[in-house]
Short mmCIF file of C-alpha atoms (C1' of nucleotides) in Angstrom, two decimals:
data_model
loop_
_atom_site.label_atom_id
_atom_site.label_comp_id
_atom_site.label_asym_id
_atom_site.label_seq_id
_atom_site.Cartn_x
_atom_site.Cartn_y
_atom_site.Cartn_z
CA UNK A 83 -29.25 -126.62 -107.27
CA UNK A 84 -30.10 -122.61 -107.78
CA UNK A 85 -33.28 -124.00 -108.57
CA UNK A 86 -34.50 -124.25 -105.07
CA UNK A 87 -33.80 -121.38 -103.53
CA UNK A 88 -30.13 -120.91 -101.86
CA UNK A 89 -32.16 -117.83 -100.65
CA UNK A 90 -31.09 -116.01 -97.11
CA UNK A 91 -33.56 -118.67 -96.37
CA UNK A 92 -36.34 -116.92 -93.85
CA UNK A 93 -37.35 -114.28 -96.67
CA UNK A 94 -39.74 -116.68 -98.28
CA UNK A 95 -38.75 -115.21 -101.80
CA UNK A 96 -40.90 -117.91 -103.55
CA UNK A 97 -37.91 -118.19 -105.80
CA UNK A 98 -39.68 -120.76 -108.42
CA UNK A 99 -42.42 -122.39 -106.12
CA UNK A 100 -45.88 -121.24 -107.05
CA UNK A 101 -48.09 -119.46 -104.10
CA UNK A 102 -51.07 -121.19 -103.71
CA UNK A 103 -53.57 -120.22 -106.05
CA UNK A 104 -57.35 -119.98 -105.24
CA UNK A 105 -56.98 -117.44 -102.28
CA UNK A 106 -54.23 -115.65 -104.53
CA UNK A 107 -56.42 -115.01 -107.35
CA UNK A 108 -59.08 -112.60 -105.68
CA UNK A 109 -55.32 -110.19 -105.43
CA UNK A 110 -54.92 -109.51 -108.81
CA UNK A 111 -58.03 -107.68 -110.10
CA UNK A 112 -58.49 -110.85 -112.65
CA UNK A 113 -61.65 -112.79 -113.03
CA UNK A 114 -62.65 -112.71 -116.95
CA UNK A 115 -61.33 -116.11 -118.21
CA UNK A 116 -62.08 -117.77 -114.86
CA UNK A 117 -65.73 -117.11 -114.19
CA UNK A 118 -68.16 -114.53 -114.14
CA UNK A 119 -67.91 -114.12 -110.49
CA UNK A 120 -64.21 -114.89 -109.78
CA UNK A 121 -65.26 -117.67 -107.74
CA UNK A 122 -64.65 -121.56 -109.22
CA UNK A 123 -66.48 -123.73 -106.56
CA UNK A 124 -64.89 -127.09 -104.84
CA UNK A 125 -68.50 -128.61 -105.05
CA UNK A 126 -68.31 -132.16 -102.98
CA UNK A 127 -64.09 -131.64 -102.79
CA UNK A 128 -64.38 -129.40 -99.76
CA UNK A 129 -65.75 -131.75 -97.95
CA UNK A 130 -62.65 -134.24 -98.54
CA UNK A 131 -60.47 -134.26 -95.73
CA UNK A 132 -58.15 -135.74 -98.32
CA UNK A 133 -57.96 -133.16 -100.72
CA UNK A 134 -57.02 -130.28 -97.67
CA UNK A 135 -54.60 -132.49 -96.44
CA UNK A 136 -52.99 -133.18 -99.97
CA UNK A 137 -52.96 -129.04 -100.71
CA UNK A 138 -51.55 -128.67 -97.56
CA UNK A 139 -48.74 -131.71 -97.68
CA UNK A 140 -47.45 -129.83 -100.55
CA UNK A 141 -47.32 -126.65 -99.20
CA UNK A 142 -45.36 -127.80 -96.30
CA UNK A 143 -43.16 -130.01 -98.36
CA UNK A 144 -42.30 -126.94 -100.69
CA UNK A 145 -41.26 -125.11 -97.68
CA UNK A 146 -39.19 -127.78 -96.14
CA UNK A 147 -37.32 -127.92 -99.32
CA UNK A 148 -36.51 -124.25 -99.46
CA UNK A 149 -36.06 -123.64 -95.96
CA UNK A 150 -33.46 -126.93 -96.51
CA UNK A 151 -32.55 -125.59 -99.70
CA UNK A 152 -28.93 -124.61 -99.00
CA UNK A 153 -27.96 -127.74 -97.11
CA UNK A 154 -30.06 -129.94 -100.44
CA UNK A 155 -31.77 -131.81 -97.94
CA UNK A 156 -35.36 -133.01 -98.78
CA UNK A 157 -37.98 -134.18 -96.69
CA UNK A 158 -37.28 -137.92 -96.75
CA UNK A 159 -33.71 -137.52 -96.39
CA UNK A 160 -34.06 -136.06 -93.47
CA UNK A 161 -36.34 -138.60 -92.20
CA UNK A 162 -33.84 -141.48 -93.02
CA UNK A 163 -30.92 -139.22 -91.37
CA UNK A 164 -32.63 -138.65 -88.15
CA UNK A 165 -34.33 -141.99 -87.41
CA UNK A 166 -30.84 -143.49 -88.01
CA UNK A 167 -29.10 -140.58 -86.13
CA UNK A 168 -31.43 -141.77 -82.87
CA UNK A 169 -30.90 -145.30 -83.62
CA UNK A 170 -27.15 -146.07 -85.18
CA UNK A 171 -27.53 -149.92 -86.54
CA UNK A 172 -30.33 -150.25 -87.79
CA UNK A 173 -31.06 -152.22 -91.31
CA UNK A 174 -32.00 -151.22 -94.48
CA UNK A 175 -35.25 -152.97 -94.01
CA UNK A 176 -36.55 -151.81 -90.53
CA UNK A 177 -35.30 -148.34 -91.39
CA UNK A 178 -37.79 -148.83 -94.43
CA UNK A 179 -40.49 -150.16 -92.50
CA UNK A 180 -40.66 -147.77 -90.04
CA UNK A 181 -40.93 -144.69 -92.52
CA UNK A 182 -42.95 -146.50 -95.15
CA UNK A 183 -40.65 -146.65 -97.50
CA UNK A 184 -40.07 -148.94 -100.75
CA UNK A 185 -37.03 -151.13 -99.48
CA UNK A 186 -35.63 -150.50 -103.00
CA UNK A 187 -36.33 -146.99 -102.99
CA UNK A 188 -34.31 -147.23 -99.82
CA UNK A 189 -31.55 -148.27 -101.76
CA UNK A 190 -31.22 -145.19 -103.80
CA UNK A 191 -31.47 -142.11 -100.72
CA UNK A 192 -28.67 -144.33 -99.21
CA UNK A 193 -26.16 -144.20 -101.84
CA UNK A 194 -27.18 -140.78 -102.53
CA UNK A 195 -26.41 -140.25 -98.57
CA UNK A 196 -23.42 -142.62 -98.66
CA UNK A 197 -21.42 -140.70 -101.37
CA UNK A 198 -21.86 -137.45 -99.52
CA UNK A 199 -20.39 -138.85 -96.40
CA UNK A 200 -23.47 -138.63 -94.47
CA UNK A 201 -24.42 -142.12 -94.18
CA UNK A 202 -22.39 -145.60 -93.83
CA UNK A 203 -23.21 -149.23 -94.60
CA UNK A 204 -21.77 -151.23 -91.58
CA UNK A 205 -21.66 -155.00 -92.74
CA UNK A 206 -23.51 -156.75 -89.82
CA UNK A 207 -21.43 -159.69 -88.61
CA UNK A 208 -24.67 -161.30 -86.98
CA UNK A 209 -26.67 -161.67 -90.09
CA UNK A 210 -24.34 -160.89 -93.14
CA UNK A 211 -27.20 -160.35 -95.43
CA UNK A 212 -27.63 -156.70 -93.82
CA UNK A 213 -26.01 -153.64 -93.31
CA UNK A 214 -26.44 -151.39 -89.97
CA UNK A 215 -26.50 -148.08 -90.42
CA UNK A 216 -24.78 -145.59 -89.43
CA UNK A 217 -24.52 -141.42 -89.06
CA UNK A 218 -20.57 -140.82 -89.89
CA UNK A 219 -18.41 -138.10 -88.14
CA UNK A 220 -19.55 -135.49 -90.59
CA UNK A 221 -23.58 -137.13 -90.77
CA UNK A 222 -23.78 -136.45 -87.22
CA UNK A 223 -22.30 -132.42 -87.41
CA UNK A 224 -24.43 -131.93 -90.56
CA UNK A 225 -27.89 -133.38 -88.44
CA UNK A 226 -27.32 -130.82 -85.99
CA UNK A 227 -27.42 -128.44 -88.70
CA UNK A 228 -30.74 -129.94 -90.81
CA UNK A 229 -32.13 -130.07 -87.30
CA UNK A 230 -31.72 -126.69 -86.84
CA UNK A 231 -33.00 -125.49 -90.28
CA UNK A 232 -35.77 -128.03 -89.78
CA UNK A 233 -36.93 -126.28 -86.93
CA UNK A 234 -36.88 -122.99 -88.48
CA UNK A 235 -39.19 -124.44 -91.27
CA UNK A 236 -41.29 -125.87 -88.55
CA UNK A 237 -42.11 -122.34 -87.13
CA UNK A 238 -43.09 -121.48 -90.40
CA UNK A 239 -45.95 -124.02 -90.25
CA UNK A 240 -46.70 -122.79 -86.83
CA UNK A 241 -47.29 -119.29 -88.13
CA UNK A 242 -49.25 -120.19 -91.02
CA UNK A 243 -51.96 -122.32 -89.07
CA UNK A 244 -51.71 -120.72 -85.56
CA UNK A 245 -49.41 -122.70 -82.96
CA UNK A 246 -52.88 -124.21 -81.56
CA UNK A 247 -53.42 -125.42 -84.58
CA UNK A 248 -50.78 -127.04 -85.23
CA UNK A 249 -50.82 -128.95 -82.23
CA UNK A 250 -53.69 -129.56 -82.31
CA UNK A 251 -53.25 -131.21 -86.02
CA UNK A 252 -50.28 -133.24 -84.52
CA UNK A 253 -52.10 -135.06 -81.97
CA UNK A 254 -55.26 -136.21 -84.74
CA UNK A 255 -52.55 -137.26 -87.00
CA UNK A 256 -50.58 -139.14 -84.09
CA UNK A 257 -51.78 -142.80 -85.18
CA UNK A 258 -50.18 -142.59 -88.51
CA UNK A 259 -46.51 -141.71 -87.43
CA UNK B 190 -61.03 -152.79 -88.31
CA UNK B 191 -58.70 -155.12 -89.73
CA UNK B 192 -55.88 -152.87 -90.45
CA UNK B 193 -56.67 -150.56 -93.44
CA UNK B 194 -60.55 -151.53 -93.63
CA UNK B 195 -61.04 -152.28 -97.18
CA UNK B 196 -64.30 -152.78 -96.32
CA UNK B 197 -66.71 -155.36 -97.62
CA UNK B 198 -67.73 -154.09 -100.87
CA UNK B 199 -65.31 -153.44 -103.58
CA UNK B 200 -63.42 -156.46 -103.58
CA UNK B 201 -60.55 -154.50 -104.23
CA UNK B 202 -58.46 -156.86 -101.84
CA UNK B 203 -56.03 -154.42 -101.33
CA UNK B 204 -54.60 -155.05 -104.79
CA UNK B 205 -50.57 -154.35 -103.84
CA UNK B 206 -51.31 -151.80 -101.39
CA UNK B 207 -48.96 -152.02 -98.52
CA UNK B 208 -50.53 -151.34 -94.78
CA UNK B 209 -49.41 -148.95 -92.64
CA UNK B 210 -45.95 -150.69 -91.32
CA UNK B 211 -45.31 -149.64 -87.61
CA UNK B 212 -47.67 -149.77 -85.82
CA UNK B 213 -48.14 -153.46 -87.46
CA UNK B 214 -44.72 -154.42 -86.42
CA UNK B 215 -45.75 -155.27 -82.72
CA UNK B 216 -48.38 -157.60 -84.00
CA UNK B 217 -45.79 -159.97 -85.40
CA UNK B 218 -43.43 -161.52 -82.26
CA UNK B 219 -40.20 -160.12 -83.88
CA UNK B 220 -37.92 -157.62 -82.93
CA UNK B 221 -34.15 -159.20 -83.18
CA UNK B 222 -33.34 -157.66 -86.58
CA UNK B 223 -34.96 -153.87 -85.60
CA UNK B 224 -34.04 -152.91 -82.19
CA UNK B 225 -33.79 -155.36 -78.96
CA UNK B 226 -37.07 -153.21 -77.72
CA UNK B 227 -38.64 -153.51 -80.69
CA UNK B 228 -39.19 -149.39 -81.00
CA UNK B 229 -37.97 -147.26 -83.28
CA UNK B 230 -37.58 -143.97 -81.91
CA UNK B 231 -38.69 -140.86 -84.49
CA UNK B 232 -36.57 -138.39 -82.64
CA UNK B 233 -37.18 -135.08 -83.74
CA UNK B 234 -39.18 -136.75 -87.02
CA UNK B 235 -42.18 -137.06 -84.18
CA UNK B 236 -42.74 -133.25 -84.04
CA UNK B 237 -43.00 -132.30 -87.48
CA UNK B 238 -46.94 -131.60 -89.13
CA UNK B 239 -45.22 -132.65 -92.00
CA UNK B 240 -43.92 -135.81 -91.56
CA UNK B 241 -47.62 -136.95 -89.67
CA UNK B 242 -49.66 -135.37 -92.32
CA UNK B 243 -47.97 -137.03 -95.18
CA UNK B 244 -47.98 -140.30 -93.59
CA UNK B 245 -52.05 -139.52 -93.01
CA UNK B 246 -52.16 -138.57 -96.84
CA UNK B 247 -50.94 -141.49 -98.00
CA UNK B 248 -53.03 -143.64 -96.08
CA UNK B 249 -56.32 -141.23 -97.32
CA UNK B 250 -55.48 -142.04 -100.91
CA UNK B 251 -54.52 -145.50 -100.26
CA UNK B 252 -57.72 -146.23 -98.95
CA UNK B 253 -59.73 -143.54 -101.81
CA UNK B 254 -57.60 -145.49 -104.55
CA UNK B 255 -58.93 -149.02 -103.02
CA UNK B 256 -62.93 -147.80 -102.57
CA UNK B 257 -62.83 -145.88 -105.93
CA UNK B 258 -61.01 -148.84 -107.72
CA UNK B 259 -63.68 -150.59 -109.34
CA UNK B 260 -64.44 -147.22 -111.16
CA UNK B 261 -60.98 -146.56 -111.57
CA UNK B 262 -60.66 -143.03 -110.89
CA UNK B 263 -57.86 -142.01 -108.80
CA UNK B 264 -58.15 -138.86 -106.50
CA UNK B 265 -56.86 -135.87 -109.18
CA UNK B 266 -59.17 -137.37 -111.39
CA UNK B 267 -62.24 -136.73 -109.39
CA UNK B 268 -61.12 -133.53 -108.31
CA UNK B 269 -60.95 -132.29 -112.27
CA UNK B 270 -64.67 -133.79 -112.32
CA UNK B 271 -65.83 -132.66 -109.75
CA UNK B 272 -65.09 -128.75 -110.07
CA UNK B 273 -66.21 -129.23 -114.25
CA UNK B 274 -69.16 -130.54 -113.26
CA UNK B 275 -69.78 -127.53 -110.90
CA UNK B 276 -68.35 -125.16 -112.84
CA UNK B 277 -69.15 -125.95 -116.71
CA UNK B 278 -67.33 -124.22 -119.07
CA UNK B 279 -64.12 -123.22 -116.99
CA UNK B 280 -60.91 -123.24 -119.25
CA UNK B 281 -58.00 -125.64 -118.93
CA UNK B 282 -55.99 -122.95 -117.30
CA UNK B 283 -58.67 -121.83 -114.68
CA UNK B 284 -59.29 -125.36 -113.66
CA UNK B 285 -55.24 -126.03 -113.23
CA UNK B 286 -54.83 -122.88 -111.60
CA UNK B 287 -57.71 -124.05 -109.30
CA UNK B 288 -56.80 -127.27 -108.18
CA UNK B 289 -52.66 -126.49 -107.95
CA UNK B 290 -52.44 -128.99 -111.17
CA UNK B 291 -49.63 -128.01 -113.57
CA UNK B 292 -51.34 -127.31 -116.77
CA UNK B 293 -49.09 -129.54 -118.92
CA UNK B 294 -50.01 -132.24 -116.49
CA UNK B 295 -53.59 -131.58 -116.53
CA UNK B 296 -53.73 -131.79 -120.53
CA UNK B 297 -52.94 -135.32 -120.07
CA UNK B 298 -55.64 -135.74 -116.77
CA UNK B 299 -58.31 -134.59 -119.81
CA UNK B 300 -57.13 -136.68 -122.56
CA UNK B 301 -57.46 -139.92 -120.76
CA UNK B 302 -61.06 -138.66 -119.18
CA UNK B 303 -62.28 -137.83 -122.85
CA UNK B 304 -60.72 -141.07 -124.06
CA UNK B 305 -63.28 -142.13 -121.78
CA UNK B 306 -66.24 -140.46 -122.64
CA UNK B 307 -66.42 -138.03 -119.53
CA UNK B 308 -65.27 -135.18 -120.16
CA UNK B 309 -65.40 -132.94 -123.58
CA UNK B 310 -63.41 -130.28 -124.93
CA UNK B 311 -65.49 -127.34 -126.76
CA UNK B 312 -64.03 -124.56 -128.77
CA UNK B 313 -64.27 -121.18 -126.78
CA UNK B 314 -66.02 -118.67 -129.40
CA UNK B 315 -64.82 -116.10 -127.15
CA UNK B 316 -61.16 -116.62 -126.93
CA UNK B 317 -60.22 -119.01 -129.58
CA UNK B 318 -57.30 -120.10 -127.59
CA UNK B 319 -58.88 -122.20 -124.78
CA UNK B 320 -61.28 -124.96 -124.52
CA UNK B 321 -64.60 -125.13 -122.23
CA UNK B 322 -63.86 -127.99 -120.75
CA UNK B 323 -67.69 -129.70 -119.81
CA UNK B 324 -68.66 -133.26 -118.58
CA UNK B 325 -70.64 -135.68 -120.69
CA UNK B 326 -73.63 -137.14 -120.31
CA UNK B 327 -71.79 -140.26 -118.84
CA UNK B 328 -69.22 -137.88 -117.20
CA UNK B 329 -72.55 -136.45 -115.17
CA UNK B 330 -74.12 -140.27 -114.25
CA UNK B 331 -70.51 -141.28 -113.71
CA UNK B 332 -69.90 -138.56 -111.66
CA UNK B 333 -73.10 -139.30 -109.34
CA UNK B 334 -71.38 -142.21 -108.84
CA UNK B 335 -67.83 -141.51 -107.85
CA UNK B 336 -69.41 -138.83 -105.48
CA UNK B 337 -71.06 -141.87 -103.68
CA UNK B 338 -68.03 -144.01 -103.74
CA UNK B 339 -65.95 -140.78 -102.51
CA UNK B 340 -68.65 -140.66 -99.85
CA UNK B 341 -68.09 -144.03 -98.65
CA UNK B 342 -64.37 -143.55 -98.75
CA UNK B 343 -64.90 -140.38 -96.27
CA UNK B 344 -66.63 -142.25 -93.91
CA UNK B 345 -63.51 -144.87 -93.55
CA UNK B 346 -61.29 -141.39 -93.12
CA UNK B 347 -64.19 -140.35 -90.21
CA UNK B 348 -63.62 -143.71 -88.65
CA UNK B 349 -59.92 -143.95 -88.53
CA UNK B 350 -60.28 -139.84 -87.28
CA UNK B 351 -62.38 -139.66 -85.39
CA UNK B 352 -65.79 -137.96 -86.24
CA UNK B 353 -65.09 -134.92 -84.24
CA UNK B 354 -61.09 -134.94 -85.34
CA UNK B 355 -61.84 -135.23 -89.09
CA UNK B 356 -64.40 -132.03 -88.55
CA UNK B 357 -61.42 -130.18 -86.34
CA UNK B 358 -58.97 -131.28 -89.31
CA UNK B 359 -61.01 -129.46 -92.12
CA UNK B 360 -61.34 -126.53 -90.24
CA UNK B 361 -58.04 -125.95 -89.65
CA UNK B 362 -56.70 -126.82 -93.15
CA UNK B 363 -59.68 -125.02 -94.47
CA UNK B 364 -57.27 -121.66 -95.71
CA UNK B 365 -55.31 -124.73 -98.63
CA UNK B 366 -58.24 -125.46 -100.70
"C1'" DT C 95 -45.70 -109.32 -126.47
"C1'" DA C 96 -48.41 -112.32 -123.63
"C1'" DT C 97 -51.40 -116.33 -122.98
"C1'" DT C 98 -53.62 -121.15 -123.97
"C1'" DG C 99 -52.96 -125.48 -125.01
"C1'" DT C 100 -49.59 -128.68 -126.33
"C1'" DT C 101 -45.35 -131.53 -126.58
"C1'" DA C 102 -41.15 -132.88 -124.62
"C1'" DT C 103 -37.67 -133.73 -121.09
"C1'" DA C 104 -36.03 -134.75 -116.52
"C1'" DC C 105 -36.31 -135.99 -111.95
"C1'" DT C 106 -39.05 -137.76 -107.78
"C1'" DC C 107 -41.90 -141.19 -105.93
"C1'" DT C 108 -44.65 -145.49 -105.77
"C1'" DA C 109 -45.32 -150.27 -106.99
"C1'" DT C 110 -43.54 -154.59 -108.75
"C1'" DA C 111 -40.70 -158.22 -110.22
"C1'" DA C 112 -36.61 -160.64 -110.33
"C1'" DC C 113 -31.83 -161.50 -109.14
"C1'" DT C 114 -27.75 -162.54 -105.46
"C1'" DA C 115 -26.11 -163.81 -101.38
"C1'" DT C 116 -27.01 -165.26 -97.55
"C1'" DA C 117 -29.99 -167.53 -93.78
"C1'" DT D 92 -37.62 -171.80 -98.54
"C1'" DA D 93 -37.38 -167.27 -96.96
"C1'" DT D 94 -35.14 -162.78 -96.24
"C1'" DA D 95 -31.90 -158.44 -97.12
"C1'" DG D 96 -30.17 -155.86 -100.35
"C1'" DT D 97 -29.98 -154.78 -105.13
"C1'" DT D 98 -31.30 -153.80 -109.96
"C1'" DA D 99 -34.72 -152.80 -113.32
"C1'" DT D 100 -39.05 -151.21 -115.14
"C1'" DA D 101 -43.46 -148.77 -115.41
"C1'" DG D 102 -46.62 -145.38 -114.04
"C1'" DA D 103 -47.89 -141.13 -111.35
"C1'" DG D 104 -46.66 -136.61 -110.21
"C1'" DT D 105 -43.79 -132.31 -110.30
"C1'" DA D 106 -40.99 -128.82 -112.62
"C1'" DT D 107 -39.42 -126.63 -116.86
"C1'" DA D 108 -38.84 -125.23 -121.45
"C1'" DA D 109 -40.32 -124.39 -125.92
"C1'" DC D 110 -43.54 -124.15 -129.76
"C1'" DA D 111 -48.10 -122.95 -132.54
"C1'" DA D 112 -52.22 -120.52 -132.58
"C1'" DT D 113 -54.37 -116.73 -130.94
"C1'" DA D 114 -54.98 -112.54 -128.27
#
DNA sequence: TATTGTTATACTCTATAACTATA
DNA sequence: TATAGTTATAGAGTATAACAATA
């Protein structure tokens, strides 16, 4: 992709993600065209746990995909990959269910995942309207790997909210997984 | 609550929006075409912030999409109205650079909010360039009332949280807004 | 030269509808 | 009839590039 960032991965090298403004800004001894003071209020927004949790859902997405950037795995890729990984059969349609994912949407990530050899569509002999799914040979090496990467990008959200924190943040969230 | 809580009000019967699957899978006796337990396992999926916060974020702007629906304004929107209407006069590129918005994208946020009578681009004398971007006279009585809709939508998010988890939550996402 | 707003393009994601082949 | 997978479409949202007016 070279877009993304085939980076030594760790060094964070923002390669074309933009840092999070707001914070940024005070940096860079700029304030003329934003406001007298340099400071543009959130008014009623701060108070939306919403709109923190959407700011920070992107940041954590944009480092998923450049910690994953060498392997081109994104975020729901590797969700598909590793809840079939743990359970090998599965249909199209639980395997959607359980993530929250558009069945036909579905569709797409698993041909994408099928013609890189990741993935395969096992006609089910019980019910021949479905496929099971399946990790192939090289699906299974190439987890191991995303895992691994994953985890790395996972200690990057540790050390940006403090590994309390994040735990902490795990177990509010743990009705919605 | 049933489910997602629409609540009584709105109406807004949950126009297309899909509940949170999962959990909602054990309500229904069947479990021959997922797994013979009838759980999905998320595997390494279940320690990841990122996977649990965007599953939360989706269900915070299903349910601000569903209270706010009757004005139709969807979250972005009421973010660019809300920081005009605190901070008259900010430029296009200030308030994009603010929010995280691309600025492309945001030209087209501000055409369908003047469209509307909300929001109104004025000729900077200063830098002929940019616009002040300022709310209406409706934008400011509309915006009264999207701030008591997004009210009512916050106390849904403090009842699925938790009062004392959404607080917690804020706090620690506080360093993304 | 650089920046603001704009237009345009492309790709991701969400939400639907409709089709097919099975059940 | 209903369901699983598929195809198609439309609208957000994100990421870029390029252009005109202005600085």
């Amino acid at each position: 992709m070279a877009r993304n960032s085939p980076a030594p991965r760790s060094a964070k090298s923002r390669a074309g993600i933009r840092p999070l403004p707001g914070r940024a800004r005070s940096e860079n001894g700029n304030a003329h065209s934003d406001l007298m003071n340099g400071e543009i209020g959130l008014d009623a927004l701060a108070g939306h746990a919403g709109y923190a949790v959407r700011r920070f859902q992107i940041w954590v997405f944009q480092d998923f995909i450049r910690t994953l950037g060498a392997v081109d795995i994104r975020p729901t890729q590797y969700s598909v990959m590793t809840v079939i990984g743990a359970n090998p059969g599965l249909s199209q349609m639980a395997v959607a269910k359980r993530l929250g994912i558009e069945r036909a949407r579905l569709v797409h990530l698993l041909d994408s995942l099928e013609q890189r050899d990741l993935v395969s569509r096992v006609k089910s002999a019980a019910d021949r309207r479905s496929h099971a799914l399946h990790l192939t040979a090289r699906g299974r090496t190439a987890l191991a790997q995303f895992k691994r990467l994953a985890a790395e990008h996972e200690r990057h959200v540790a050390e940006k909210l403090g590994k309390e924190n994040r735990k902490k943040l795990l177990q509010i969230l743990s009705d919605f997984t």
